[in-house]
Amino acid sequence: MLGSLSPEAQDWVEAGFILAAFWIPAALFRIFWKQILGPWINKSSNPKIALLIRPVRAMVSWGLILGGLNLAYQSLEFALKRPTLSEWVTRGITIAWVVLAIYFTTRLVAGAFQYQAQKANADGEYRNRTTTSQKLATGAIIVFGALFILRIGGIDISPLLAGGAVGGVIIGLALQDSLSNVFAGLFLNMDRPIKVGDLLKLDQDREGFVEEVGWRYTKVRLWNDSLLMIPNNKFGQSTFINFNRPDTALNTHVECGIAYDSDLDHVERVAIAAAKAAQDAANDRETEFEPYVRWRSFGDSAIVFRVFMRVDEATAQYRANHYCIKEMHRRFKAEGIDIPFPIRTLIHTNSSNSDSEKPQ
């Protein structure tokens, strides 16, 4: 039957069989992955398997398709006799292979970094460095892959490399702010004054948790659940308090004032007992730290003091202060200790006398 066809038609039929020989296994592999291998990977107790094997799906299926296209074209003898067409088709298939290799490599690198990040879930500092390293590695792979594709396409990249110095100066001037943010982000990751999960107190009494130190922005989740994005160069120049450094445990205090006729020794004992109860309620485990009182000043209407407690983690300071205020209010009321209101003495002059003194 094939003998009755022209040589060109026979080449097309042969190419079709070659395509089918590769594309059918590619389709069967995708079905096998979707029905059997994919669910097994998702249920696997080893996350490394899932993260590192997922990129193989695209590599195998698209590799079979590209391999079939390449062999099918090689079977078209009439097309191979056309040098220009053959050159462009060969370049196109090669570029497709390079694109597939770039995709597979970036996915594989992303899977490796994600696996490391999952291992370091409890270590926000390491997880933050892993995220930044993943972005840098992915960017480098894409840049080198793009340069290789240009070479395959017949584009001379030597002028691009030779003019890189001049172009770098021009780009640096045009992207000065963006590059300053990028380098500030690199320095933040090298110096590591913060890590993911740290509680920060910023300017304007804003507080929040570090979510990410990216290439351009540092992201902080505030208490109202809004996301504050600070340019890295601004963040690097700002002053902030890191409640998690050098240790997660820290001291907190509550300030209060009592009446001038109070017994200060008795007030101190009651306040320490209240602070001890609040400290135990706020911490997840018992601490050996003993709360203490420090008298601050003679106020306008009260003697002011602070009672100090210690908490295991930064967020517990708010619970400790909350419990301490309630407990001191309850115990002071039971012990008859007065927390006075501000008292002001106002002197009113006689309006009639003032009017009589005015010049006529």
CSV table of C-alpha atoms in Angstrom, one decimal:
chain,number,residue,atom,x,y,z
A,1,MET,CA,0.0,0.0,0.0
A,2,LEU,CA,2.8,2.4,0.9
A,3,GLY,CA,4.5,1.5,-2.4
A,4,SER,CA,1.8,3.3,-4.4
A,5,LEU,CA,2.5,6.5,-2.6
A,6,SER,CA,5.0,9.1,-3.6
A,7,PRO,CA,8.3,9.3,-1.8
A,8,GLU,CA,7.2,12.5,-0.1
A,9,ALA,CA,3.9,11.0,1.1
A,10,GLN,CA,5.8,7.9,2.4
A,11,ASP,CA,8.0,10.2,4.4
A,12,TRP,CA,5.0,11.9,5.9
A,13,VAL,CA,3.4,8.5,6.8
A,14,GLU,CA,6.6,7.4,8.4
A,15,ALA,CA,6.9,10.6,10.4
A,16,GLY,CA,3.3,10.1,11.6
A,17,PHE,CA,4.1,6.6,12.9
A,18,ILE,CA,7.2,8.0,14.7
A,19,LEU,CA,5.2,10.7,16.3
A,20,ALA,CA,2.5,8.3,17.4
A,21,ALA,CA,5.2,6.0,18.8
A,22,PHE,CA,6.4,8.8,21.1
A,23,TRP,CA,3.2,10.8,21.7
A,24,ILE,CA,1.1,7.8,22.8
A,25,PRO,CA,3.6,6.8,25.6
A,26,ALA,CA,3.7,10.5,26.6
A,27,ALA,CA,-0.1,10.5,26.9
A,28,LEU,CA,-0.1,7.2,28.8
A,29,PHE,CA,2.6,8.5,31.1
A,30,ARG,CA,0.5,11.5,32.0
A,31,ILE,CA,-2.5,9.3,32.7
A,32,PHE,CA,-0.4,7.0,34.8
A,33,TRP,CA,0.9,10.0,36.7
A,34,LYS,CA,-2.5,11.5,37.3
A,35,GLN,CA,-4.2,8.2,38.3
A,36,ILE,CA,-1.5,6.3,40.2
A,37,LEU,CA,1.9,8.0,40.7
A,38,GLY,CA,0.6,11.5,41.6
A,39,PRO,CA,-1.7,10.3,44.4
A,40,TRP,CA,1.0,8.1,45.7
A,41,ILE,CA,3.5,11.0,45.8
A,42,ASN,CA,1.0,13.2,47.6
A,43,LYS,CA,0.4,10.6,50.2
A,44,SER,CA,4.0,9.8,50.7
A,45,SER,CA,5.4,10.5,54.2
A,46,ASN,CA,8.6,11.7,52.7
A,47,PRO,CA,8.2,15.3,51.5
A,48,LYS,CA,11.5,15.2,49.7
A,49,ILE,CA,10.1,12.6,47.2
A,50,ALA,CA,7.1,14.8,46.4
A,51,LEU,CA,9.1,18.0,45.9
A,52,LEU,CA,11.9,16.5,43.8
A,53,ILE,CA,9.9,14.1,41.6
A,54,ARG,CA,7.1,16.5,40.5
A,55,PRO,CA,9.3,18.2,37.9
A,56,VAL,CA,10.0,14.8,36.3
A,57,ARG,CA,6.4,14.7,35.0
A,58,ALA,CA,6.9,17.6,32.6
A,59,MET,CA,10.4,16.5,31.7
A,60,VAL,CA,9.4,13.0,30.7
A,61,SER,CA,6.2,13.9,28.9
A,62,TRP,CA,7.5,16.9,27.0
A,63,GLY,CA,10.8,15.1,26.4
A,64,LEU,CA,9.0,12.3,24.6
A,65,ILE,CA,7.0,14.8,22.5
A,66,LEU,CA,10.2,16.7,21.5
A,67,GLY,CA,12.1,13.5,20.8
A,68,GLY,CA,9.2,12.3,18.6
A,69,LEU,CA,9.3,15.6,16.7
A,70,ASN,CA,13.0,15.5,16.2
A,71,LEU,CA,13.0,11.9,14.9
A,72,ALA,CA,9.9,12.5,12.8
A,73,TYR,CA,11.6,15.5,11.1
A,74,GLN,CA,14.8,13.5,10.5
A,75,SER,CA,12.6,10.9,8.6
A,76,LEU,CA,11.5,13.7,6.1
A,77,GLU,CA,14.2,13.3,3.5
A,78,PHE,CA,12.7,15.9,1.2
A,79,ALA,CA,12.8,18.5,4.0
A,80,LEU,CA,16.4,17.6,4.9
A,81,LYS,CA,17.4,18.5,1.4
A,82,ARG,CA,16.4,22.2,2.1
A,83,PRO,CA,19.3,23.6,4.1
A,84,THR,CA,17.6,26.8,5.2
A,85,LEU,CA,14.5,25.0,6.4
A,86,SER,CA,16.5,22.3,8.0
A,87,GLU,CA,18.6,24.8,9.9
A,88,TRP,CA,15.7,26.7,11.3
A,89,VAL,CA,13.8,23.6,12.3
A,90,THR,CA,16.9,22.2,14.0
A,91,ARG,CA,17.4,25.4,15.8
A,92,GLY,CA,13.8,25.5,16.9
A,93,ILE,CA,13.9,22.0,18.3
A,94,THR,CA,17.2,22.7,20.1
A,95,ILE,CA,15.7,25.9,21.6
A,96,ALA,CA,12.7,23.8,22.7
A,97,TRP,CA,15.0,21.4,24.4
A,98,VAL,CA,16.9,24.2,26.2
A,99,VAL,CA,13.6,25.8,27.4
A,100,LEU,CA,12.5,22.4,28.7
A,101,ALA,CA,15.9,22.0,30.5
A,102,ILE,CA,15.5,25.5,32.0
A,103,TYR,CA,12.0,24.7,33.2
A,104,PHE,CA,13.1,21.4,34.7
A,105,THR,CA,16.1,22.8,36.4
A,106,THR,CA,14.2,25.8,37.9
A,107,ARG,CA,11.5,23.4,39.2
A,108,LEU,CA,14.1,21.0,40.6
A,109,VAL,CA,16.0,23.9,42.3
A,110,ALA,CA,12.7,25.2,43.7
A,111,GLY,CA,11.8,21.8,45.0
A,112,ALA,CA,15.1,21.4,46.7
A,113,PHE,CA,14.9,24.8,48.4
A,114,GLN,CA,11.3,24.2,49.4
A,115,TYR,CA,12.3,20.9,51.0
A,116,GLN,CA,15.1,22.7,52.9
A,117,ALA,CA,12.6,25.4,54.0
A,118,GLN,CA,10.1,22.8,55.2
A,119,LYS,CA,12.9,21.2,57.2
A,120,ALA,CA,13.6,24.6,58.8
A,121,ASN,CA,10.0,25.5,59.6
A,122,ALA,CA,11.0,26.2,63.2
A,123,ASP,CA,14.0,28.2,62.1
A,124,GLY,CA,12.7,31.4,60.5
A,125,GLU,CA,16.2,32.7,59.9
A,126,TYR,CA,17.2,29.7,57.8
A,127,ARG,CA,13.9,29.7,56.0
A,128,ASN,CA,14.3,33.4,55.1
A,129,ARG,CA,17.8,32.8,53.6
A,130,THR,CA,16.5,29.8,51.7
A,131,THR,CA,13.8,31.8,50.0
A,132,THR,CA,16.2,34.5,48.9
A,133,SER,CA,18.7,31.9,47.7
A,134,GLN,CA,16.0,30.2,45.7
A,135,LYS,CA,15.1,33.5,43.9
A,136,LEU,CA,18.8,34.2,43.1
A,137,ALA,CA,19.4,30.7,41.8
A,138,THR,CA,16.3,30.8,39.7
A,139,GLY,CA,17.2,34.2,38.2
A,140,ALA,CA,20.7,33.0,37.4
A,141,ILE,CA,19.4,29.9,35.6
A,142,ILE,CA,17.0,31.9,33.5
A,143,VAL,CA,19.6,34.5,32.6
A,144,PHE,CA,22.2,31.9,31.5
A,145,GLY,CA,19.5,29.9,29.7
A,146,ALA,CA,18.4,33.0,27.8
A,147,LEU,CA,22.0,33.8,26.7
A,148,PHE,CA,22.4,30.2,25.4
A,149,ILE,CA,19.1,30.5,23.5
A,150,LEU,CA,20.3,33.7,21.8
A,151,ARG,CA,23.5,31.8,20.7
A,152,ILE,CA,21.5,29.0,19.3
A,153,GLY,CA,19.3,31.5,17.4
A,154,GLY,CA,22.4,32.8,15.7
A,155,ILE,CA,22.5,36.1,17.7
A,156,ASP,CA,26.0,37.2,18.6
A,157,ILE,CA,26.0,37.9,22.3
A,158,SER,CA,29.6,39.1,22.5
A,159,PRO,CA,28.5,42.8,21.9
A,160,LEU,CA,26.1,42.3,24.8
A,161,LEU,CA,28.9,41.1,27.0
A,162,ALA,CA,31.4,43.7,25.8
A,163,GLY,CA,28.9,46.5,26.4
A,164,GLY,CA,27.9,45.1,29.8
A,165,ALA,CA,30.0,47.6,31.7
A,166,VAL,CA,28.5,50.7,30.0
A,167,GLY,CA,25.0,49.1,30.1
A,168,GLY,CA,25.6,48.3,33.8
A,169,VAL,CA,26.3,51.9,34.6
A,170,ILE,CA,23.2,53.1,32.6
A,171,ILE,CA,21.0,50.5,34.2
A,172,GLY,CA,22.4,51.2,37.6
A,173,LEU,CA,21.5,54.9,37.3
A,174,ALA,CA,18.1,54.1,36.0
A,175,LEU,CA,17.3,51.5,38.6
A,176,GLN,CA,19.2,53.1,41.5
A,177,ASP,CA,16.3,52.8,44.0
A,178,SER,CA,15.5,49.2,43.0
A,179,LEU,CA,19.1,48.1,43.1
A,180,SER,CA,19.6,49.8,46.5
A,181,ASN,CA,16.7,47.8,47.8
A,182,VAL,CA,18.1,44.6,46.4
A,183,PHE,CA,21.6,45.1,47.9
A,184,ALA,CA,20.0,46.2,51.2
A,185,GLY,CA,18.0,42.9,51.2
A,186,LEU,CA,21.3,41.0,50.6
A,187,PHE,CA,23.0,42.7,53.5
A,188,LEU,CA,20.0,42.1,55.7
A,189,ASN,CA,20.3,38.4,54.9
A,190,MET,CA,24.0,38.4,55.5
A,191,ASP,CA,23.9,40.5,58.8
A,192,ARG,CA,20.6,38.9,59.8
A,193,PRO,CA,19.3,41.4,62.4
A,194,ILE,CA,15.9,39.8,61.9
A,195,LYS,CA,14.4,36.5,60.9
A,196,VAL,CA,11.0,35.3,59.8
A,197,GLY,CA,8.6,35.1,62.8
A,198,ASP,CA,10.4,37.9,64.8
A,199,LEU,CA,8.2,40.4,66.6
A,200,LEU,CA,9.3,43.9,65.8
A,201,LYS,CA,8.4,47.3,67.2
A,202,LEU,CA,8.7,49.9,64.5
A,203,ASP,CA,8.2,53.7,64.4
A,204,GLN,CA,4.8,55.2,65.1
A,205,ASP,CA,4.3,52.4,67.7
A,206,ARG,CA,3.6,49.9,65.0
A,207,GLU,CA,4.3,46.2,65.9
A,208,GLY,CA,4.2,43.1,63.8
A,209,PHE,CA,5.8,39.8,62.8
A,210,VAL,CA,8.4,39.5,60.0
A,211,GLU,CA,6.9,37.4,57.1
A,212,GLU,CA,9.7,37.7,54.5
A,213,VAL,CA,12.8,39.6,53.6
A,214,GLY,CA,12.5,39.7,49.9
A,215,TRP,CA,14.6,41.2,47.1
A,216,ARG,CA,13.0,44.7,47.4
A,217,TYR,CA,10.8,44.7,50.4
A,218,THR,CA,10.7,43.4,54.0
A,219,LYS,CA,7.1,42.3,54.8
A,220,VAL,CA,5.8,42.7,58.3
A,221,ARG,CA,2.4,41.4,59.4
A,222,LEU,CA,0.8,43.9,61.8
A,223,TRP,CA,-1.5,43.1,64.7
A,224,ASN,CA,-4.5,44.1,62.7
A,225,ASP,CA,-3.5,41.5,60.1
A,226,SER,CA,-2.6,44.1,57.5
A,227,LEU,CA,0.7,43.6,55.6
A,228,LEU,CA,3.3,46.4,55.9
A,229,MET,CA,5.8,46.4,53.1
A,230,ILE,CA,9.0,48.4,53.9
A,231,PRO,CA,11.6,49.0,51.1
A,232,ASN,CA,14.8,47.3,52.2
A,233,ASN,CA,16.9,50.5,52.0
A,234,LYS,CA,14.5,52.3,54.3
A,235,PHE,CA,14.3,49.3,56.6
A,236,GLY,CA,18.1,49.1,56.8
A,237,GLN,CA,18.3,52.7,57.9
A,238,SER,CA,15.4,52.6,60.4
A,239,THR,CA,15.5,52.0,64.2
A,240,PHE,CA,13.4,49.1,65.5
A,241,ILE,CA,13.1,46.8,68.5
A,242,ASN,CA,13.4,43.1,67.9
A,243,PHE,CA,11.7,41.4,70.8
A,244,ASN,CA,13.2,38.0,69.8
A,245,ARG,CA,16.8,39.0,70.1
A,246,PRO,CA,19.0,38.0,71.7
A,247,ASP,CA,16.5,35.7,73.4
A,248,THR,CA,12.8,35.1,73.1
A,249,ALA,CA,12.3,35.6,76.9
A,250,LEU,CA,12.0,39.2,78.0
A,251,ASN,CA,10.9,41.4,80.9
A,252,THR,CA,7.6,43.4,80.8
A,253,HIS,CA,6.1,45.8,83.3
A,254,VAL,CA,2.8,47.4,84.4
A,255,GLU,CA,2.8,51.0,85.7
A,256,CYS,CA,0.3,52.0,88.4
A,257,GLY,CA,-0.2,54.7,91.0
A,258,ILE,CA,-1.5,54.5,94.6
A,259,ALA,CA,-2.7,57.1,97.1
A,260,TYR,CA,-0.2,59.0,99.2
A,261,ASP,CA,-1.5,57.6,102.5
A,262,SER,CA,-1.0,54.0,101.4
A,263,ASP,CA,1.4,51.6,103.2
A,264,LEU,CA,4.1,51.2,100.5
A,265,ASP,CA,5.4,47.9,101.9
A,266,HIS,CA,2.0,46.4,101.9
A,267,VAL,CA,1.3,47.7,98.4
A,268,GLU,CA,4.6,46.2,97.2
A,269,ARG,CA,3.7,42.7,98.6
A,270,VAL,CA,0.2,42.7,97.0
A,271,ALA,CA,1.5,43.9,93.7
A,272,ILE,CA,4.2,41.3,93.6
A,273,ALA,CA,1.7,38.5,94.4
A,274,ALA,CA,-0.6,39.8,91.6
A,275,ALA,CA,2.3,39.9,89.2
A,276,LYS,CA,3.4,36.4,90.1
A,277,ALA,CA,-0.1,35.1,89.4
A,278,ALA,CA,-0.2,36.9,86.1
A,279,GLN,CA,3.2,35.7,85.1
A,280,ASP,CA,2.3,32.1,85.8
A,281,ALA,CA,-0.9,32.5,83.8
A,282,ALA,CA,0.8,34.0,80.8
A,283,ASN,CA,3.7,31.6,80.5
A,284,ASP,CA,3.4,28.1,79.1
A,285,ARG,CA,5.8,26.7,81.7
A,286,GLU,CA,6.8,27.7,85.2
A,287,THR,CA,9.7,30.2,85.5
A,288,GLU,CA,12.0,30.9,88.4
A,289,PHE,CA,11.9,34.6,87.9
A,290,GLU,CA,10.5,36.5,90.8
A,291,PRO,CA,8.5,39.7,90.0
A,292,TYR,CA,9.6,42.9,91.7
A,293,VAL,CA,8.4,46.4,92.2
A,294,ARG,CA,10.3,49.7,91.6
A,295,TRP,CA,8.9,52.9,92.9
A,296,ARG,CA,9.1,55.6,90.1
A,297,SER,CA,8.1,59.0,91.3
A,298,PHE,CA,5.7,61.2,93.3
A,299,GLY,CA,3.0,62.1,90.9
A,300,ASP,CA,0.4,64.8,91.0
A,301,SER,CA,-2.1,62.6,92.8
A,302,ALA,CA,-0.4,59.3,93.3
A,303,ILE,CA,2.9,57.6,94.1
A,304,VAL,CA,3.9,55.8,90.9
A,305,PHE,CA,5.5,52.4,90.7
A,306,ARG,CA,6.2,49.7,88.2
A,307,VAL,CA,5.9,45.9,88.7
A,308,PHE,CA,8.2,43.8,86.5
A,309,MET,CA,7.5,40.3,85.2
A,310,ARG,CA,9.3,37.9,82.8
A,311,VAL,CA,7.7,36.0,79.9
A,312,ASP,CA,9.0,33.1,77.8
A,313,GLU,CA,8.2,34.7,74.5
A,314,ALA,CA,7.5,38.1,73.1
A,315,THR,CA,3.8,37.7,72.4
A,316,ALA,CA,3.2,36.6,76.0
A,317,GLN,CA,4.1,40.1,77.4
A,318,TYR,CA,0.6,41.3,76.3
A,319,ARG,CA,-1.1,38.5,78.1
A,320,ALA,CA,1.0,39.1,81.2
A,321,ASN,CA,0.2,42.8,81.3
A,322,HIS,CA,-3.5,42.0,80.7
A,323,TYR,CA,-3.7,39.5,83.6
A,324,CYS,CA,-1.6,41.7,85.9
A,325,ILE,CA,-3.8,44.7,85.5
A,326,LYS,CA,-6.9,42.6,86.3
A,327,GLU,CA,-5.3,40.9,89.2
A,328,MET,CA,-3.9,44.1,90.8
A,329,HIS,CA,-7.2,45.8,90.4
A,330,ARG,CA,-9.0,42.9,92.1
A,331,ARG,CA,-6.4,42.5,94.9
A,332,PHE,CA,-6.0,46.3,95.6
A,333,LYS,CA,-9.8,46.5,95.9
A,334,ALA,CA,-9.9,43.6,98.3
A,335,GLU,CA,-7.0,45.0,100.4
A,336,GLY,CA,-8.4,48.5,100.5
A,337,ILE,CA,-5.6,50.0,98.5
A,338,ASP,CA,-6.7,53.2,96.7
A,339,ILE,CA,-5.9,53.9,93.1
A,340,PRO,CA,-6.7,57.6,93.1
A,341,PHE,CA,-8.2,59.6,90.3
A,342,PRO,CA,-6.2,62.7,89.2
A,343,ILE,CA,-7.1,65.7,91.5
A,344,ARG,CA,-6.8,69.3,90.3
A,345,THR,CA,-7.5,72.4,92.4
A,346,LEU,CA,-9.1,75.2,90.4
A,347,ILE,CA,-9.1,78.8,91.7
A,348,HIS,CA,-11.9,81.0,90.5
A,349,THR,CA,-11.7,84.8,90.8
A,350,ASN,CA,-14.7,87.0,91.6
A,351,SER,CA,-16.0,88.3,88.3
A,352,SER,CA,-17.6,91.4,89.9
A,353,ASN,CA,-14.3,92.5,91.5
A,354,SER,CA,-12.5,91.9,88.2
A,355,ASP,CA,-15.0,94.1,86.4
A,356,SER,CA,-14.7,96.9,89.0
A,357,GLU,CA,-11.0,97.1,88.5
A,358,LYS,CA,-11.3,97.7,84.8
A,359,PRO,CA,-10.5,101.3,83.8
A,360,GLN,CA,-13.5,103.5,83.0
